[in-house]
Structure formats: structure tokens, C-alpha cells
Tab-separated table of C-alpha atoms in Angstrom:
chain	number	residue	atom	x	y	z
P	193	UNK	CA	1.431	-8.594	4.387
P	194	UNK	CA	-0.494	-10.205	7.469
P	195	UNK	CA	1.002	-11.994	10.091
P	196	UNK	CA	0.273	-15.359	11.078
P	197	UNK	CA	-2.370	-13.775	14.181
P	198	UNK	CA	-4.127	-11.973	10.904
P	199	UNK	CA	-3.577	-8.439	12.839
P	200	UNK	CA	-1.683	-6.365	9.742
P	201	UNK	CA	1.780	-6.257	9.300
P	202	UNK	CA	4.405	-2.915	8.860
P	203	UNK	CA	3.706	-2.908	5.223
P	204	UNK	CA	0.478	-2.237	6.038
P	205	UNK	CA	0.363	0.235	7.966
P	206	UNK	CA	-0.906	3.299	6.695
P	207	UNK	CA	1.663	5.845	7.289
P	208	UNK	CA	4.369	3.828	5.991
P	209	UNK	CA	2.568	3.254	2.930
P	210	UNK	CA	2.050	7.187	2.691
P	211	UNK	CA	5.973	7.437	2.901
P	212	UNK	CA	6.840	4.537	0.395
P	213	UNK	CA	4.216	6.865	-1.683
P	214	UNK	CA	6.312	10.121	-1.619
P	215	UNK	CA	9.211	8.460	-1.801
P	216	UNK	CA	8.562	7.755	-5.138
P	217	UNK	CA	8.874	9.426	-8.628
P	218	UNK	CA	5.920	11.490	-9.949
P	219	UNK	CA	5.545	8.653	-12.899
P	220	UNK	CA	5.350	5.871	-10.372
P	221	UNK	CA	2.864	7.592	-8.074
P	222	UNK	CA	-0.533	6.708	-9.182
P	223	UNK	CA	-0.302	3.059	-9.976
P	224	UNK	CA	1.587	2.234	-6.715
P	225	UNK	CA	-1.045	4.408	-4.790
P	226	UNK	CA	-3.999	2.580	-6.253
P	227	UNK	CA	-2.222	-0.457	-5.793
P	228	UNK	CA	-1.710	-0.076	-1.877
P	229	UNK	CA	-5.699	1.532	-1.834
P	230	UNK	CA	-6.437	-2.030	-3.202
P	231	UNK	CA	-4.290	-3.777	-1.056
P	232	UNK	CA	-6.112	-1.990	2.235
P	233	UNK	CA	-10.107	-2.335	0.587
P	234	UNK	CA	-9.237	-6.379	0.125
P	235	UNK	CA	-7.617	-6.317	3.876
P	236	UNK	CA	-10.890	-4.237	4.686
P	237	UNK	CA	-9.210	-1.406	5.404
P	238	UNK	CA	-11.788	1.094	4.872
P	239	UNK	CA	-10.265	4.447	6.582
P	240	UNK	CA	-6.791	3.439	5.450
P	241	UNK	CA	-7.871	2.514	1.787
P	242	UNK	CA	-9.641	6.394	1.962
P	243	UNK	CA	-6.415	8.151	3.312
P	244	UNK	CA	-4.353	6.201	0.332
P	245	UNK	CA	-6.205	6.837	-2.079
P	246	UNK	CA	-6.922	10.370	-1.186
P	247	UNK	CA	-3.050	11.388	-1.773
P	248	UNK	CA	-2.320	13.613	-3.991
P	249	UNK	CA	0.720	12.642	-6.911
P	250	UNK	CA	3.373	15.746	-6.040
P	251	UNK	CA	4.745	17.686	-8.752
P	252	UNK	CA	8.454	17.134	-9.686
P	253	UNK	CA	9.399	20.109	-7.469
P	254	UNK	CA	7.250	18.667	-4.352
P	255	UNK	CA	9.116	14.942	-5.260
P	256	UNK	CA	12.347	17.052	-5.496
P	257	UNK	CA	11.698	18.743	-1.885
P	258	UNK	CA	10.921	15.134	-0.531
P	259	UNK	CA	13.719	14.008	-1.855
P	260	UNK	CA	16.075	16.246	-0.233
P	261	UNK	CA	14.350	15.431	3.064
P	262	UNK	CA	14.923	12.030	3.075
P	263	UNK	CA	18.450	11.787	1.735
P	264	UNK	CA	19.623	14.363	3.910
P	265	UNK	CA	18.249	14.091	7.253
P	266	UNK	CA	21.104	16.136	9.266
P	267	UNK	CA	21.331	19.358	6.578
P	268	UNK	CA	17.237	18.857	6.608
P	269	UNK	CA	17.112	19.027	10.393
P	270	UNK	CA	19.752	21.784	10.740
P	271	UNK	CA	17.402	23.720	8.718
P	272	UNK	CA	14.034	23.333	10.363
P	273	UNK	CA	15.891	24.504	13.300
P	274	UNK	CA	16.744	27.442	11.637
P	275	UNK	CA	13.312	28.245	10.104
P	276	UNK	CA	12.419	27.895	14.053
P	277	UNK	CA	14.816	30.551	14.886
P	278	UNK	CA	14.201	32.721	12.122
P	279	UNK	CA	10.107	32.905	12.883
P	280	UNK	CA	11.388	33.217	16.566
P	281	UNK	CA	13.276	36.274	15.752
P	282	UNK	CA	10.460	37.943	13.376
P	283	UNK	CA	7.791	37.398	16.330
P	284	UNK	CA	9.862	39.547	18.858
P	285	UNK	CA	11.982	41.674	16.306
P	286	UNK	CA	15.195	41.503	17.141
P	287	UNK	CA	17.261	43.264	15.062
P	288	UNK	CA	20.725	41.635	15.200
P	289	UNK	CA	19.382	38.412	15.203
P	290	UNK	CA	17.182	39.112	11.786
P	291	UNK	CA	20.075	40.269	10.079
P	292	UNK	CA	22.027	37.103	10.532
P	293	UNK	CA	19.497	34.333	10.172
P	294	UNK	CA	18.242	36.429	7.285
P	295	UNK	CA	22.118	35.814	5.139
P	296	UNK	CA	22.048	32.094	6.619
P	297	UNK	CA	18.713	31.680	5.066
P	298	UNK	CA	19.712	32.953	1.780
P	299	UNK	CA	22.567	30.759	1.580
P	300	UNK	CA	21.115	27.947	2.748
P	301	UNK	CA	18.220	27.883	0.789
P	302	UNK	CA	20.265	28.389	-2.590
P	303	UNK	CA	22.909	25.406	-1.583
P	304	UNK	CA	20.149	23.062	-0.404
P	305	UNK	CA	18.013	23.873	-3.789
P	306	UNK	CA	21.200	23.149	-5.602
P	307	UNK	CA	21.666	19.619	-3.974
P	308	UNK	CA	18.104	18.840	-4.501
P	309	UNK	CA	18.942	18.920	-8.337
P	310	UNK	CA	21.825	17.327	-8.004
P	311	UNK	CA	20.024	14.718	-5.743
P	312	UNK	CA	17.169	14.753	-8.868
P	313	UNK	CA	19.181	14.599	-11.381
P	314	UNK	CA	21.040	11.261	-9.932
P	315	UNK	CA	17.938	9.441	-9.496
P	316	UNK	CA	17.213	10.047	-13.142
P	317	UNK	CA	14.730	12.643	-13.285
P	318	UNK	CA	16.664	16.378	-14.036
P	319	UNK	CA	14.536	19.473	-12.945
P	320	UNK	CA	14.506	22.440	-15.077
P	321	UNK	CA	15.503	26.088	-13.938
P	322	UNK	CA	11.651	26.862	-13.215
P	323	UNK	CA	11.099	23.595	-11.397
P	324	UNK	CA	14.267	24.155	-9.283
P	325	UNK	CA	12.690	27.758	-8.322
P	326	UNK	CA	9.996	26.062	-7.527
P	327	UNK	CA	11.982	24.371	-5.150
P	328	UNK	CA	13.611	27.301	-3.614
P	329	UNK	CA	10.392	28.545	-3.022
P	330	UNK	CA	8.867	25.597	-1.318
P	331	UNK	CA	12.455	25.961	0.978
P	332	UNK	CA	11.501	29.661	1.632
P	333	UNK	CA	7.714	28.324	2.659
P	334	UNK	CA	9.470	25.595	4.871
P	335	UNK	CA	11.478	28.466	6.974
P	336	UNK	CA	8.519	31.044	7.091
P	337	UNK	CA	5.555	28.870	7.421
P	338	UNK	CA	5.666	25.638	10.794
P	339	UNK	CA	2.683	24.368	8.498
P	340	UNK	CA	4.803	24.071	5.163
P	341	UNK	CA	7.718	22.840	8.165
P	342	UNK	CA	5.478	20.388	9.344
P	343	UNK	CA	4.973	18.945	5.377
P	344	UNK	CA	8.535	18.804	4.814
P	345	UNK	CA	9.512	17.345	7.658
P	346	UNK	CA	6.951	14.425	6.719
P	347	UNK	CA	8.513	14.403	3.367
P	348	UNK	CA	4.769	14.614	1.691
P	349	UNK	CA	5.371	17.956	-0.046
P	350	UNK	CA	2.776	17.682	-2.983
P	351	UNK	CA	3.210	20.903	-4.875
P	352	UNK	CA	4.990	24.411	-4.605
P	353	UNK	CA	4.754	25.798	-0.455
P	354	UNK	CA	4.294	29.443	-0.765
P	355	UNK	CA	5.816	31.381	1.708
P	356	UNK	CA	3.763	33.510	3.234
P	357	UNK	CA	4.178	38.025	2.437
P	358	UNK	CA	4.367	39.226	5.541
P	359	UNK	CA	7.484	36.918	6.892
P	360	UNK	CA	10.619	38.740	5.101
P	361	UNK	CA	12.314	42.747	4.247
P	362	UNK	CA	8.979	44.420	5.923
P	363	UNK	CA	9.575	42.754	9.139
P	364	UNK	CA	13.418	43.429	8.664
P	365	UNK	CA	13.130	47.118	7.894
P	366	UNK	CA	10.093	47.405	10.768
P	367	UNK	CA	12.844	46.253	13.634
P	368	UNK	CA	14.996	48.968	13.568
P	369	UNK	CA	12.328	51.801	13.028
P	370	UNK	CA	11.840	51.874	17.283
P	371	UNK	CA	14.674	53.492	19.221
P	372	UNK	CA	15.052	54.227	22.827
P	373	UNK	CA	15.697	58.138	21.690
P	374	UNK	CA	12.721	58.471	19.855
P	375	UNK	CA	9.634	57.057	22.554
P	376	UNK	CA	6.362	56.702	21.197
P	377	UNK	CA	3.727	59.711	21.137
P	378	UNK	CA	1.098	59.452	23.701
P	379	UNK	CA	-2.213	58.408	22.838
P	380	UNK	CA	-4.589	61.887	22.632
P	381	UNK	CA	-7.424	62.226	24.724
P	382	UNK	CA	-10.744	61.715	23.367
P	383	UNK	CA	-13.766	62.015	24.642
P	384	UNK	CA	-16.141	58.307	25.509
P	385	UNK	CA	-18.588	58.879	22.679
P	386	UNK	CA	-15.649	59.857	20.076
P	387	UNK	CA	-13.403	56.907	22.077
P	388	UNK	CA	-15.933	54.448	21.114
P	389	UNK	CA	-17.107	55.712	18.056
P	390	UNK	CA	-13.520	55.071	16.752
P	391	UNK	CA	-13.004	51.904	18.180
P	392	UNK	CA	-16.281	50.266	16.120
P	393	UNK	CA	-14.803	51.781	13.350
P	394	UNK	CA	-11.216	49.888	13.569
P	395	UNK	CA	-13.144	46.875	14.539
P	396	UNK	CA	-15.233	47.490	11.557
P	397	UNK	CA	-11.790	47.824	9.330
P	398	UNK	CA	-10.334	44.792	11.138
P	399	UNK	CA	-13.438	42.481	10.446
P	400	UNK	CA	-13.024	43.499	7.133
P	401	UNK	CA	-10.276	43.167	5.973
P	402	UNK	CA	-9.922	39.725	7.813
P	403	UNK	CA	-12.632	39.306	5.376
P	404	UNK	CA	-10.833	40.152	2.562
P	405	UNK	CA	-7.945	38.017	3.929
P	406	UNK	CA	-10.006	34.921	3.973
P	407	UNK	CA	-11.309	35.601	0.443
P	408	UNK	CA	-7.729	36.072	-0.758
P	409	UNK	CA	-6.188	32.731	0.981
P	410	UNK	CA	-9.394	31.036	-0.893
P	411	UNK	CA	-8.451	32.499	-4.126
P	412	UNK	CA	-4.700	31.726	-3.796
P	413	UNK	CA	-5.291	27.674	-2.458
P	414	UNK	CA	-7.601	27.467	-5.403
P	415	UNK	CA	-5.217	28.939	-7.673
P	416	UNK	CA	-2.215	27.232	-6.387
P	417	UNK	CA	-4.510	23.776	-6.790
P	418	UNK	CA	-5.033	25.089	-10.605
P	419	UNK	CA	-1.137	25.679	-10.774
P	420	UNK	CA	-0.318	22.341	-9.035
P	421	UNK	CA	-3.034	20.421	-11.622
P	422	UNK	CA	-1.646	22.382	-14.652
P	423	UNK	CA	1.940	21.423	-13.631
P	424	UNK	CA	1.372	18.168	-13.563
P	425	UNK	CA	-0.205	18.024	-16.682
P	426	UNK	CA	2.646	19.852	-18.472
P	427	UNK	CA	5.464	17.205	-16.974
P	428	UNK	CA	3.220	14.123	-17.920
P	429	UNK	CA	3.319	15.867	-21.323
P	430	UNK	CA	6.547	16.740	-21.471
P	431	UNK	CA	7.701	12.870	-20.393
P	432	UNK	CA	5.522	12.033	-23.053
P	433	UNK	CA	7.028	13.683	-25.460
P	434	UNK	CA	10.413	12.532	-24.227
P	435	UNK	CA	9.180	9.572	-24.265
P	436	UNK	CA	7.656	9.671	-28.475
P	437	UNK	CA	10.881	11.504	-29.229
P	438	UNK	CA	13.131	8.445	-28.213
P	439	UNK	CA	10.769	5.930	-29.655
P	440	UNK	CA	10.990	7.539	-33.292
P	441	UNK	CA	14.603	7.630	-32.982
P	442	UNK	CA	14.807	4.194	-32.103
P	443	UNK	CA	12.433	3.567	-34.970
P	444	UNK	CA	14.080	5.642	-37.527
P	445	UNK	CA	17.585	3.423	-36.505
P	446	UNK	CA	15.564	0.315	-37.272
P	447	UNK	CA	14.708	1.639	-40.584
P	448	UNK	CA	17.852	2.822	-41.772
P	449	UNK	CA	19.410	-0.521	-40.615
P	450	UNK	CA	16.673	-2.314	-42.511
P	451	UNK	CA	17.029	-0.476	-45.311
P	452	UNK	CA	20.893	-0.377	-45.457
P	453	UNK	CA	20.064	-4.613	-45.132
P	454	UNK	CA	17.523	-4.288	-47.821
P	455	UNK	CA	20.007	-2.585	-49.990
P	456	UNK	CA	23.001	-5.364	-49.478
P	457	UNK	CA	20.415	-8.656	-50.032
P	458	UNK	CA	19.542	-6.642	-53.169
P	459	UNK	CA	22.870	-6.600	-54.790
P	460	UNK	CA	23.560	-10.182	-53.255
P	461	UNK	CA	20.324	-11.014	-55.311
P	462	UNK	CA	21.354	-9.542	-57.797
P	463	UNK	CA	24.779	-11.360	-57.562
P	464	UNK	CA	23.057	-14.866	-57.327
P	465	UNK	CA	21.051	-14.150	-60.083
P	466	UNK	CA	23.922	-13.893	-62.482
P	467	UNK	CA	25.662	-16.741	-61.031
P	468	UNK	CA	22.311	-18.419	-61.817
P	469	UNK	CA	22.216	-17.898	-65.046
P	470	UNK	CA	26.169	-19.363	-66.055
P	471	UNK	CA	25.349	-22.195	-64.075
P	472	UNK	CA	22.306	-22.813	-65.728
P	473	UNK	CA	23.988	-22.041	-69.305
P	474	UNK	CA	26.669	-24.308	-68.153
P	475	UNK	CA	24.366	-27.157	-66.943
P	476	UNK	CA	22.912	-26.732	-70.994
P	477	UNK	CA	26.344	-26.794	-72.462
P	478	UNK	CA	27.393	-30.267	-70.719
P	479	UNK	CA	23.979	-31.860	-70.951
P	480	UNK	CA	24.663	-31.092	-74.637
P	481	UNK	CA	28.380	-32.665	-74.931
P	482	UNK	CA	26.645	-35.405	-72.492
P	483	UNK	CA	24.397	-36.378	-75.451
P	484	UNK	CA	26.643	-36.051	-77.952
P	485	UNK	CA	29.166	-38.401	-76.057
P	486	UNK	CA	26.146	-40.784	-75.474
P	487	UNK	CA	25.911	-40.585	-79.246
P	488	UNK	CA	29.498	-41.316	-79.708
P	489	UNK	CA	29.815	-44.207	-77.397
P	490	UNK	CA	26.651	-45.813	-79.191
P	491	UNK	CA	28.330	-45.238	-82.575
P	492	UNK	CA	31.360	-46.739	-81.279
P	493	UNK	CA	29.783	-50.092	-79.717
P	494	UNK	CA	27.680	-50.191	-82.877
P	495	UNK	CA	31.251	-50.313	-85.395
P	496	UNK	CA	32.983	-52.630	-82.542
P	497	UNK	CA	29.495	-55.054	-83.189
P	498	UNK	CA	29.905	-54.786	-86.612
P	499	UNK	CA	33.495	-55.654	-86.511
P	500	UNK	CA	33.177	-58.775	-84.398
P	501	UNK	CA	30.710	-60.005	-86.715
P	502	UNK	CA	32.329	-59.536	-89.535
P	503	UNK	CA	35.412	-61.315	-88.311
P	504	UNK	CA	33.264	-64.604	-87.409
């Protein structure tokens, strides 16, 4: 909606559409997105009419995770504070403090994936043991990753967050390994030529197997693209389905009512049918003593004729 000055109004603006967007059920994603990409190309909108459009319809779980972020804001906030911590506390190893944000994370993540299918499953949309896994998972992502943070805490989760391998029991079993009574080995001398010699070759390893890395984060965004594509697929399916299954129940109580109708005008036509035929026998039987009382009566005046005249 413009204002009067023709500068765009709130429900315009770009990020709040965005939000209205992942607010929203899976089934209701599309049409209201293409809808509001409409709305901005006849407002010429060009960037903001791109950015809508280019959104991505989340999966139940990523609608699920959204969901949970918006309805509740304190236990949401509570927790990206604790994903801060935690990541704060792998990056300098400290022992005591892994251990206990470790259990807190555990039980946090298992409550707050519980609430987010209670949360689902009052807005009319139940998720299924894999999809609230899915969930947990993303939750893991959001205390691992600040990227997969930074998603949740826009509430634009599209699909499952993965957290990432190295952030959980190898950093947790690494802390302790160090102790003051066991100090680490000095380095052995080498010579310049062997110094260097080994140095290209870990640089070689390194560069490799950042390589490697790369190739692997490729392969796993592609994949989790496939996933996210394939997921979606299934649930529009499976709503589908849902959706058939009720309409031929609904159909098949229509026919057994209209049958079980069928069945009583039958016997009612049947019914009227009989009553037809006495009343039509007993329409015949009084147009017959009709006549012969016609008869009668002209008998009768004929004699009473008869008898006048012969009395003149």
C-alpha cells in the first residue's frame, strides 16, 4: 500500500514482506510470494520484486524452526546466547566450560524441538518423527554454526541447517588431552634444506586438502539442495494424498447417504404405487354405482311421468 506522497508504505517494504513470507505455512508459500513479487513489479519495484521472488518455499522442518523463533522470542534468544558461548568455549578449549554447555545443549535442543511440534502441531500442520529430527538438527546447526545463527535468528530457515563435523565430542575429548605435567616435545632440529623441504610439503598437504574441502562443501550444498527439493516434493505429495484421502471419504458418505435415500423413495414408490392402484379401482367402482344411480333416477322420473299422465 502507497501513501498519499506515493513513496511505499510498511507493507511494502521488502524485508517485511520476506518475514510475512516465512511466517507462513509451506502450502501458502508460493502463491503469497508471487503475489507480493507482483505487487513490487506493478509498484516498479525491480530489485525488491527479484529478492521476493527469489525466496525459496522452506520445508516443513525449516517452517517448524521459524516457527519456534517467532513464537518464542525469550527461549529463542536464551539460546543463541548459548550457541555463542558454546563456539566461545570450543575456540579456546576450555574444558570445564565444554562439559557444561555441552549437557545444556543437549537438553535444550531436545525440549525446544519438542515445543516446535507442539507449536506445529497447534497451527494445524503435525511434523512426523523424521521431520522433527530434522528439526533438532537444524537446532544443533543454529548452536555450532553463527551462519545457520544468523538464519534463525531472521526466522528464514528454508531447509535442514547442518551442523558442521568438527564442532562436537572431537573438540571435547581434544581439551583435556594437554596437561601442565606432560609439556609438549620440542621441535627437532633440522637442517634449512630439509626445514624447507618439509614445509612445501605441509603446504602442499594443506592446499590440498583445502581442496578437497571445497569440493566436499560443493558436493554436500548440492546434495542438501537435492534433499531440500526432494523433501518438498514428498510433503506436497503427501498433503495431496491427505488431501484425495478425505475427499473420497467425503464422497463415499455422499453415496451411502444417497443410496440409503434412494433405497427409502423406492419403497415409498413402491407404497404410492399400491395406493394408486385402490384408488384408481375405487374411482372405477363408484363411477360404476354413479351410472347405475343415474340409471335409476332416470327410471324413476320416467314412472313418476308416466304416473302423472296417467292420472290427468
Amino acid at each position: 500500500m502507497r501513501r498519499e506522497d506515493g513513496r511505499p508504505g510498511p507493507e511494502d517494504d521488502v524485508e517485511a514482506v520476506l518475514d510475512e513470507l516465512y511466517a507462513l505455512p509451506p502450502s501458502e508459500f508460493v502463491a503469497r510470494r508471487e503475489e507480493r513479487a507482483a505487487r513490487a513489479r506493478t509498484g516498479r519495484r525491480v530489485q525488491d520484486a527479484r529478492r521476493i521472488h527469489a525466496a525459496r518455499r522452506p520445508t516443513l522442518a525449516g517452517w517448524a524452526a521459524n516457527l519456534l523463533r517467532r513464537s518464542r522470542p525469550d527461549e529463542a534468544e536464551r539460546f543463541l546466547e548459548l550457541g555463542r558461548a558454546l563456539r566461545e568455549a570450543y575456540a579456546t578449549l576450555d574444558p570445564s566450560g565444554l562439559r557444561e554447555l555441552s549437557a545444556q545443549r543437549r537438553r535444550i535442543v531436545s525440549e525446544l524441538s519438542r515445543q516446535a511440534a507442539a507449536l506445529a502441531r497447534e497451527a494445524g500442520h503435525p511434523l512426523s518423527d523424521a521431520v522433527q529430527r530434522d528439526v533438532e538438527t537444524t537446532l544443533r546447526a543454529v548452536l555450532a554454526d553463527p551462519e545457520a545463527a544468523a538464519v534463525w535468528e531472521a526466522g528464514r530457515v528454508e531447509g535442514v541447517l547442518t551442523p558442521p563435523s568438527e564442532f562436537g565430542a572431537g573438540a571435547v575429548a581434544a581439551a583435556p588431552a594437554r596437561s601442565a605435567s606432560a609439556p609438549a616435545r620440542p621441535p627437532r632440529k633440522d637442517t634449512t634444506s630439509a626445514r624447507r623441504k618439509k614445509d612445501e610439503e605441509a603446504e602442499r598437504r594443506r592446499a590440498e586438502r583445502e581442496e578437497r574441502a571445497a569440493r566436499a562443501r560443493e558436493e554436500a550444498r548440492a546434495a542438501e539442495e537435492r534433499l531440500r527439493e526432494r523433501r518438498t516434493v514428498r510433503e506436497e505429495a503427501a498433503a495431496a494424498l491427505e488431501r484425495a484421502d478425505e475427499r473420497e471419504r467425503e464422497a463415499g458418505e455422499r453415496v451411502a447417504a444417497l443410496e440409503e435415500q434412494l433405497a427409502v423413495a423406492r419403497t415409498e414408490r413402491e407404497r404410492t404405487h399400491a395406493e394408486l392402484g385402490e384408488a384408481r379401482e375405487h374411482e372405477r367402482a363408484a363411477a360404476e354405482k354413479l351410472a347405475e344411480a343415474g340409471r335409476e333416477a332416470e327410471a324413476a322420473a320416467r314412472r313418476a311421468g308416466q304416473a302423472e299422465r296417467d292420472g290427468a
